[in-house]
PDB file of C-alpha atoms in Angstrom:
ATOM      1  CA  GLY E   1     200.330  81.098   5.775  1.00 80.00           C
ATOM      2  CA  ASP E   2     197.624  82.994   4.925  1.00 86.00           C
ATOM      3  CA  SER E   3     194.665  81.323   6.546  1.00 90.00           C
ATOM      4  CA  VAL E   4     190.544  82.165   7.376  1.00 94.00           C
ATOM      5  CA  THR E   5     188.734  81.306  10.335  1.00 95.00           C
ATOM      6  CA  GLN E   6     184.770  81.679  10.117  1.00 94.00           C
ATOM      7  CA  MET E   7     181.740  80.313  12.071  1.00 85.00           C
ATOM      8  CA  GLU E   8     180.685  76.720  11.608  1.00 82.00           C
ATOM      9  CA  GLY E   9     177.010  76.282  10.540  1.00 84.00           C
ATOM     10  CA  PRO E  10     174.732  75.158   9.979  1.00 94.00           C
ATOM     11  CA  VAL E  11     172.872  78.383  10.981  1.00 96.00           C
ATOM     12  CA  THR E  12     168.968  78.339  10.776  1.00 97.00           C
ATOM     13  CA  LEU E  13     166.921  81.124  11.109  1.00 96.00           C
ATOM     14  CA  SER E  14     163.492  82.377  10.678  1.00 97.00           C
ATOM     15  CA  GLU E  15     162.363  84.981   8.177  1.00 97.00           C
ATOM     16  CA  GLU E  16     163.277  88.713   9.475  1.00 97.00           C
ATOM     17  CA  ALA E  17     166.029  87.698  11.881  1.00 97.00           C
ATOM     18  CA  CYS E  18     169.089  89.023  12.340  1.00 98.00           C
ATOM     19  CA  LEU E  19     172.539  87.002  10.951  1.00 97.00           C
ATOM     20  CA  THR E  20     176.062  87.360  12.003  1.00 97.00           C
ATOM     21  CA  ILE E  21     179.058  85.162  10.525  1.00 97.00           C
ATOM     22  CA  ASN E  22     181.873  85.726  12.327  1.00 97.00           C
ATOM     23  CA  CYS E  23     185.081  85.337  10.014  1.00 97.00           C
ATOM     24  CA  THR E  24     188.930  86.231  11.574  1.00 97.00           C
ATOM     25  CA  TYR E  25     192.035  85.992   9.563  1.00 96.00           C
ATOM     26  CA  THR E  26     195.434  85.446   9.668  1.00 94.00           C
ATOM     27  CA  ALA E  27     197.763  87.107   7.172  1.00 90.00           C
ATOM     28  CA  THR E  28     200.820  89.275   6.746  1.00 83.00           C
ATOM     29  CA  GLY E  29     200.307  92.839   5.136  1.00 82.00           C
ATOM     30  CA  TYR E  30     197.181  94.076   4.161  1.00 85.00           C
ATOM     31  CA  PRO E  31     195.172  91.682   2.418  1.00 90.00           C
ATOM     32  CA  SER E  32     191.695  92.382   0.724  1.00 90.00           C
ATOM     33  CA  LEU E  33     188.856  91.111   2.154  1.00 93.00           C
ATOM     34  CA  PHE E  34     185.899  89.442   0.435  1.00 94.00           C
ATOM     35  CA  TRP E  35     182.551  87.473   1.312  1.00 96.00           C
ATOM     36  CA  TYR E  36     181.501  85.155  -1.249  1.00 95.00           C
ATOM     37  CA  VAL E  37     177.760  83.749  -1.542  1.00 97.00           C
ATOM     38  CA  GLN E  38     176.731  80.395  -2.840  1.00 94.00           C
ATOM     39  CA  TYR E  39     173.222  79.366  -3.807  1.00 93.00           C
ATOM     40  CA  PRO E  40     172.530  76.229  -4.348  1.00 89.00           C
ATOM     41  CA  GLY E  41     173.907  74.347  -7.306  1.00 84.00           C
ATOM     42  CA  GLU E  42     175.563  77.566  -8.414  1.00 87.00           C
ATOM     43  CA  GLY E  43     178.782  78.700  -8.362  1.00 89.00           C
ATOM     44  CA  LEU E  44     180.236  81.578  -6.124  1.00 92.00           C
ATOM     45  CA  GLN E  45     179.592  85.131  -6.692  1.00 93.00           C
ATOM     46  CA  LEU E  46     181.077  88.017  -4.783  1.00 93.00           C
ATOM     47  CA  LEU E  47     178.718  89.370  -1.980  1.00 96.00           C
ATOM     48  CA  LEU E  48     180.792  92.251  -0.728  1.00 96.00           C
ATOM     49  CA  LYS E  49     184.602  93.397  -0.382  1.00 93.00           C
ATOM     50  CA  ALA E  50     186.823  95.569   1.925  1.00 93.00           C
ATOM     51  CA  THR E  51     190.289  96.318   0.428  1.00 89.00           C
ATOM     52  CA  LYS E  52     191.681  98.253   3.854  1.00 90.00           C
ATOM     53  CA  ALA E  53     191.449  98.838   7.481  1.00 92.00           C
ATOM     54  CA  ASP E  54     188.113 100.388   8.554  1.00 95.00           C
ATOM     55  CA  ASP E  55     186.890  99.674   5.039  1.00 95.00           C
ATOM     56  CA  LYS E  56     183.199  98.931   5.078  1.00 97.00           C
ATOM     57  CA  GLY E  57     181.754  96.642   2.433  1.00 96.00           C
ATOM     58  CA  SER E  58     178.128  96.169   1.527  1.00 97.00           C
ATOM     59  CA  ASN E  59     175.503  94.678  -0.733  1.00 97.00           C
ATOM     60  CA  LYS E  60     171.575  93.816  -0.722  1.00 96.00           C
ATOM     61  CA  GLY E  61     171.303  94.506   3.128  1.00 97.00           C
ATOM     62  CA  PHE E  62     174.464  92.589   3.896  1.00 98.00           C
ATOM     63  CA  GLU E  63     177.441  94.518   5.758  1.00 98.00           C
ATOM     64  CA  ALA E  64     181.089  93.307   6.812  1.00 98.00           C
ATOM     65  CA  THR E  65     184.064  96.015   8.166  1.00 97.00           C
ATOM     66  CA  TYR E  66     187.744  95.415   7.862  1.00 97.00           C
ATOM     67  CA  ARG E  67     188.986  95.368  11.536  1.00 96.00           C
ATOM     68  CA  LYS E  68     192.305  95.492  11.521  1.00 93.00           C
ATOM     69  CA  GLU E  69     192.977  95.612  15.468  1.00 94.00           C
ATOM     70  CA  THR E  70     190.768  92.622  15.884  1.00 95.00           C
ATOM     71  CA  THR E  71     191.546  90.914  12.113  1.00 96.00           C
ATOM     72  CA  SER E  72     187.873  90.417  11.589  1.00 97.00           C
ATOM     73  CA  PHE E  73     185.682  90.805   8.662  1.00 97.00           C
ATOM     74  CA  HIS E  74     182.083  89.493  10.054  1.00 98.00           C
ATOM     75  CA  LEU E  75     179.262  89.750   7.928  1.00 98.00           C
ATOM     76  CA  GLU E  76     175.852  90.807   9.421  1.00 98.00           C
ATOM     77  CA  LYS E  77     172.514  91.628   8.195  1.00 98.00           C
ATOM     78  CA  GLY E  78     169.450  92.799  10.200  1.00 96.00           C
ATOM     79  CA  SER E  79     166.550  91.129   8.597  1.00 96.00           C
ATOM     80  CA  VAL E  80     166.903  87.726   6.358  1.00 97.00           C
ATOM     81  CA  GLN E  81     164.742  86.615   3.883  1.00 97.00           C
ATOM     82  CA  VAL E  82     164.865  83.232   2.269  1.00 97.00           C
ATOM     83  CA  SER E  83     166.161  83.882  -0.781  1.00 96.00           C
ATOM     84  CA  ASP E  84     169.175  84.439   1.499  1.00 97.00           C
ATOM     85  CA  SER E  85     169.463  80.986   2.106  1.00 97.00           C
ATOM     86  CA  ALA E  86     173.074  79.961   0.733  1.00 97.00           C
ATOM     87  CA  VAL E  87     176.690  79.078   1.856  1.00 95.00           C
ATOM     88  CA  TYR E  88     178.327  82.054   2.373  1.00 97.00           C
ATOM     89  CA  PHE E  89     182.427  82.131   2.504  1.00 95.00           C
ATOM     90  CA  CYS E  90     184.848  84.587   4.006  1.00 96.00           C
ATOM     91  CA  ALA E  91     188.184  84.917   1.531  1.00 93.00           C
ATOM     92  CA  LEU E  92     191.015  86.708   1.460  1.00 92.00           C
ATOM     93  CA  SER E  93     193.574  88.165  -1.187  1.00 88.00           C
ATOM     94  CA  PRO E  94     196.977  88.990  -0.018  1.00 79.00           C
ATOM     95  CA  ASN E  95     199.638  90.486  -2.237  1.00 65.00           C
ATOM     96  CA  ASP E  96     198.900  88.569  -5.297  1.00 65.00           C
ATOM     97  CA  TYR E  97     195.935  87.345  -7.009  1.00 70.00           C
ATOM     98  CA  LYS E  98     195.646  84.199  -5.248  1.00 80.00           C
ATOM     99  CA  LEU E  99     192.183  83.332  -2.817  1.00 87.00           C
ATOM    100  CA  SER E 100     192.244  81.493   0.750  1.00 90.00           C
ATOM    101  CA  PHE E 101     188.789  80.230   1.586  1.00 92.00           C
ATOM    102  CA  GLY E 102     187.014  79.705   4.811  1.00 93.00           C
ATOM    103  CA  ALA E 103     185.282  76.660   5.111  1.00 93.00           C
ATOM    104  CA  GLY E 104     181.681  78.055   4.758  1.00 94.00           C
ATOM    105  CA  THR E 105     178.833  78.728   6.588  1.00 95.00           C
ATOM    106  CA  THR E 106     175.329  76.846   5.247  1.00 95.00           C
ATOM    107  CA  VAL E 107     172.399  79.231   6.218  1.00 97.00           C
ATOM    108  CA  THR E 108     169.174  78.428   5.922  1.00 97.00           C
ATOM    109  CA  VAL E 109     166.043  80.933   6.382  1.00 97.00           C
ATOM    110  CA  ARG E 110     162.446  79.609   7.124  1.00 97.00           C
ATOM    111  CA  ALA E 111     159.552  80.949   6.240  1.00 95.00           C
TER     112      ALA E 111
ATOM    113  CA  ASN A   1     178.751  87.613 -21.839  1.00 61.00           C
ATOM    114  CA  ALA A   2     179.310  84.192 -20.941  1.00 76.00           C
ATOM    115  CA  GLY A   3     181.579  85.199 -18.160  1.00 93.00           C
ATOM    116  CA  VAL A   4     183.198  81.770 -17.096  1.00 95.00           C
ATOM    117  CA  THR A   5     182.367  78.460 -18.969  1.00 96.00           C
ATOM    118  CA  GLN A   6     183.202  75.481 -17.256  1.00 97.00           C
ATOM    119  CA  THR A   7     182.331  72.093 -18.948  1.00 96.00           C
ATOM    120  CA  PRO A   8     181.148  69.442 -18.382  1.00 97.00           C
ATOM    121  CA  LYS A   9     178.712  70.269 -15.164  1.00 95.00           C
ATOM    122  CA  PHE A  10     178.632  66.542 -14.539  1.00 96.00           C
ATOM    123  CA  GLN A  11     181.718  63.481 -14.632  1.00 97.00           C
ATOM    124  CA  VAL A  12     181.870  59.984 -13.436  1.00 97.00           C
ATOM    125  CA  LEU A  13     184.976  58.336 -13.844  1.00 97.00           C
ATOM    126  CA  LYS A  14     186.691  54.957 -13.062  1.00 97.00           C
ATOM    127  CA  THR A  15     189.898  54.823 -10.974  1.00 98.00           C
ATOM    128  CA  GLY A  16     193.176  55.415 -13.532  1.00 97.00           C
ATOM    129  CA  GLN A  17     191.204  57.118 -16.320  1.00 97.00           C
ATOM    130  CA  SER A  18     192.318  60.612 -17.613  1.00 96.00           C
ATOM    131  CA  MET A  19     190.377  63.837 -18.554  1.00 96.00           C
ATOM    132  CA  THR A  20     190.248  67.232 -18.786  1.00 98.00           C
ATOM    133  CA  LEU A  21     188.163  69.912 -17.354  1.00 98.00           C
ATOM    134  CA  GLN A  22     187.705  72.658 -19.347  1.00 98.00           C
ATOM    135  CA  CYS A  23     187.311  76.362 -18.746  1.00 98.00           C
ATOM    136  CA  ALA A  24     187.019  79.402 -20.709  1.00 97.00           C
ATOM    137  CA  GLN A  25     186.240  83.086 -19.951  1.00 97.00           C
ATOM    138  CA  ASP A  26     185.743  86.050 -22.418  1.00 95.00           C
ATOM    139  CA  MET A  27     186.335  88.666 -19.853  1.00 94.00           C
ATOM    140  CA  ASN A  28     190.313  89.109 -21.223  1.00 93.00           C
ATOM    141  CA  HIS A  29     190.955  88.497 -17.672  1.00 93.00           C
ATOM    142  CA  GLU A  30     194.908  87.781 -16.819  1.00 92.00           C
ATOM    143  CA  TYR A  31     194.115  85.614 -14.034  1.00 92.00           C
ATOM    144  CA  MET A  32     192.632  81.994 -13.891  1.00 94.00           C
ATOM    145  CA  SER A  33     192.753  79.557 -11.358  1.00 95.00           C
ATOM    146  CA  TRP A  34     191.002  76.213 -10.445  1.00 97.00           C
ATOM    147  CA  TYR A  35     190.068  74.990  -6.834  1.00 96.00           C
ATOM    148  CA  ARG A  36     188.142  72.083  -5.361  1.00 96.00           C
ATOM    149  CA  GLN A  37     185.297  72.725  -3.183  1.00 93.00           C
ATOM    150  CA  ASP A  38     185.013  69.328  -0.546  1.00 92.00           C
ATOM    151  CA  PRO A  39     182.704  69.386   2.642  1.00 85.00           C
ATOM    152  CA  GLY A  40     184.033  71.169   5.523  1.00 83.00           C
ATOM    153  CA  MET A  41     186.943  72.549   3.796  1.00 84.00           C
ATOM    154  CA  GLY A  42     185.876  75.477   1.978  1.00 87.00           C
ATOM    155  CA  LEU A  43     187.583  75.807  -1.418  1.00 92.00           C
ATOM    156  CA  ARG A  44     191.107  74.932  -1.852  1.00 94.00           C
ATOM    157  CA  LEU A  45     193.726  76.464  -4.803  1.00 93.00           C
ATOM    158  CA  ILE A  46     194.988  73.600  -7.222  1.00 96.00           C
ATOM    159  CA  HIS A  47     196.834  75.331 -10.509  1.00 96.00           C
ATOM    160  CA  TYR A  48     196.640  79.213 -11.194  1.00 93.00           C
ATOM    161  CA  SER A  49     197.794  81.577 -13.903  1.00 94.00           C
ATOM    162  CA  VAL A  50     198.978  84.791 -14.244  1.00 91.00           C
ATOM    163  CA  GLY A  51     198.905  84.726 -18.234  1.00 92.00           C
ATOM    164  CA  ALA A  52     198.861  83.028 -21.158  1.00 94.00           C
ATOM    165  CA  GLY A  53     202.016  80.903 -21.078  1.00 95.00           C
ATOM    166  CA  ILE A  54     202.266  81.225 -17.111  1.00 95.00           C
ATOM    167  CA  THR A  55     201.156  78.687 -14.723  1.00 96.00           C
ATOM    168  CA  ASP A  56     202.041  77.615 -10.819  1.00 94.00           C
ATOM    169  CA  GLN A  57     200.972  75.567  -7.918  1.00 95.00           C
ATOM    170  CA  GLY A  58     198.442  75.931  -5.524  1.00 92.00           C
ATOM    171  CA  GLU A  59     197.483  74.545  -2.180  1.00 91.00           C
ATOM    172  CA  VAL A  60     196.834  70.901  -3.627  1.00 95.00           C
ATOM    173  CA  PRO A  61     198.115  70.263  -6.852  1.00 97.00           C
ATOM    174  CA  ASN A  62     199.577  66.573  -7.151  1.00 96.00           C
ATOM    175  CA  GLY A  63     197.435  64.614  -9.729  1.00 96.00           C
ATOM    176  CA  TYR A  64     196.557  67.852 -11.813  1.00 98.00           C
ATOM    177  CA  ASN A  65     198.172  69.337 -14.644  1.00 97.00           C
ATOM    178  CA  VAL A  66     197.453  72.681 -16.602  1.00 98.00           C
ATOM    179  CA  SER A  67     198.443  74.741 -19.147  1.00 96.00           C
ATOM    180  CA  ARG A  68     197.624  78.419 -20.133  1.00 97.00           C
ATOM    181  CA  SER A  69     198.230  78.387 -24.193  1.00 97.00           C
ATOM    182  CA  THR A  70     195.604  81.484 -24.654  1.00 96.00           C
ATOM    183  CA  THR A  71     194.112  84.336 -22.493  1.00 95.00           C
ATOM    184  CA  GLU A  72     190.612  82.377 -22.373  1.00 97.00           C
ATOM    185  CA  ASP A  73     191.008  79.042 -21.494  1.00 97.00           C
ATOM    186  CA  PHE A  74     192.601  77.329 -18.850  1.00 98.00           C
ATOM    187  CA  PRO A  75     192.012  73.273 -18.521  1.00 98.00           C
ATOM    188  CA  LEU A  76     192.436  71.020 -15.881  1.00 98.00           C
ATOM    189  CA  ARG A  77     193.746  67.504 -16.654  1.00 98.00           C
ATOM    190  CA  LEU A  78     193.383  64.558 -13.907  1.00 97.00           C
ATOM    191  CA  LEU A  79     196.234  62.134 -15.675  1.00 92.00           C
ATOM    192  CA  SER A  80     195.269  59.264 -13.394  1.00 96.00           C
ATOM    193  CA  ALA A  81     191.964  59.537 -11.761  1.00 97.00           C
ATOM    194  CA  ALA A  82     191.910  58.609  -7.904  1.00 97.00           C
ATOM    195  CA  PRO A  83     188.846  58.583  -5.903  1.00 97.00           C
ATOM    196  CA  SER A  84     190.380  61.189  -3.456  1.00 96.00           C
ATOM    197  CA  GLN A  85     189.720  63.478  -6.533  1.00 97.00           C
ATOM    198  CA  THR A  86     186.149  63.252  -6.279  1.00 97.00           C
ATOM    199  CA  SER A  87     184.957  66.737  -5.392  1.00 97.00           C
ATOM    200  CA  VAL A  88     183.005  69.682  -6.928  1.00 95.00           C
ATOM    201  CA  TYR A  89     185.771  71.827  -8.948  1.00 97.00           C
ATOM    202  CA  PHE A  90     185.634  75.293  -9.783  1.00 96.00           C
ATOM    203  CA  CYS A  91     187.063  77.659 -12.308  1.00 96.00           C
ATOM    204  CA  ALA A  92     187.736  81.296 -11.907  1.00 95.00           C
ATOM    205  CA  SER A  93     189.297  84.323 -13.541  1.00 94.00           C
ATOM    206  CA  SER A  94     189.765  88.111 -11.991  1.00 90.00           C
ATOM    207  CA  TYR A  95     191.152  91.433 -13.654  1.00 86.00           C
ATOM    208  CA  SER A  96     193.267  92.215 -10.728  1.00 74.00           C
ATOM    209  CA  ARG A  97     193.895  91.160  -7.052  1.00 61.00           C
ATOM    210  CA  ASP A  98     191.470  93.917  -5.540  1.00 63.00           C
ATOM    211  CA  ARG A  99     188.647  93.031  -8.276  1.00 74.00           C
ATOM    212  CA  GLU A 100     186.221  90.531  -7.903  1.00 82.00           C
ATOM    213  CA  ALA A 101     186.798  86.666  -8.799  1.00 89.00           C
ATOM    214  CA  PHE A 102     184.129  85.014 -11.327  1.00 92.00           C
ATOM    215  CA  PHE A 103     183.339  81.609 -11.029  1.00 93.00           C
ATOM    216  CA  GLY A 104     181.809  79.407 -13.181  1.00 95.00           C
ATOM    217  CA  GLN A 105     179.270  76.755 -12.176  1.00 93.00           C
ATOM    218  CA  GLY A 106     181.305  73.638 -10.997  1.00 94.00           C
ATOM    219  CA  THR A 107     182.316  70.406 -12.576  1.00 96.00           C
ATOM    220  CA  ARG A 108     180.700  67.394  -9.876  1.00 96.00           C
ATOM    221  CA  LEU A 109     183.177  64.955 -10.502  1.00 97.00           C
ATOM    222  CA  THR A 110     182.906  61.320  -9.050  1.00 97.00           C
ATOM    223  CA  VAL A 111     185.321  59.162  -9.124  1.00 97.00           C
ATOM    224  CA  VAL A 112     184.912  55.409  -9.103  1.00 97.00           C
TER     225      VAL A 112
END
């Protein structure tokens, strides 16, 4: 079945450091890919998405490119801030409305 | 717009008790779903609905019931709570599969 594997955390960084969270997927067909972010005490919110191969999603300085050849959708940010501390989830949606999530990666950014 | 509203935010139940977690959305989304979030396991789909009167099981449906009598509401019922149902529950809605899913703030449930 469809599944998502993402880098295990927790990840602790200093402010202005580079962040990469690896995400790979297994799916039949051509799923849509998402990154969701969960700030402390809140629900998940969409960070970025890509709906077809080679699409690049971007938002708030974060980027991820849909790589079909490597079945990956890695999340990157060049310079993190304390406010980026959160749990990040990679997810995919195949040919229906259902989302399959990775286990989540906790990121802590220190000032 | 309120978005997706879940109630209650916190709940403690005794084993064997029943309760209903409420979820309402005001965005006229056809698709609604319930997830549970457990440490190290991400979010797992419990039940979902693609429209009023239509529901289906997700990955972990045992011990939970749902119904969808209106577009706006999608309650989740625990018939006989068990400690294994201790979790954080999220309701979500979306317009289509390529559109983002909007999540409620979650219900933290503890079964003792």
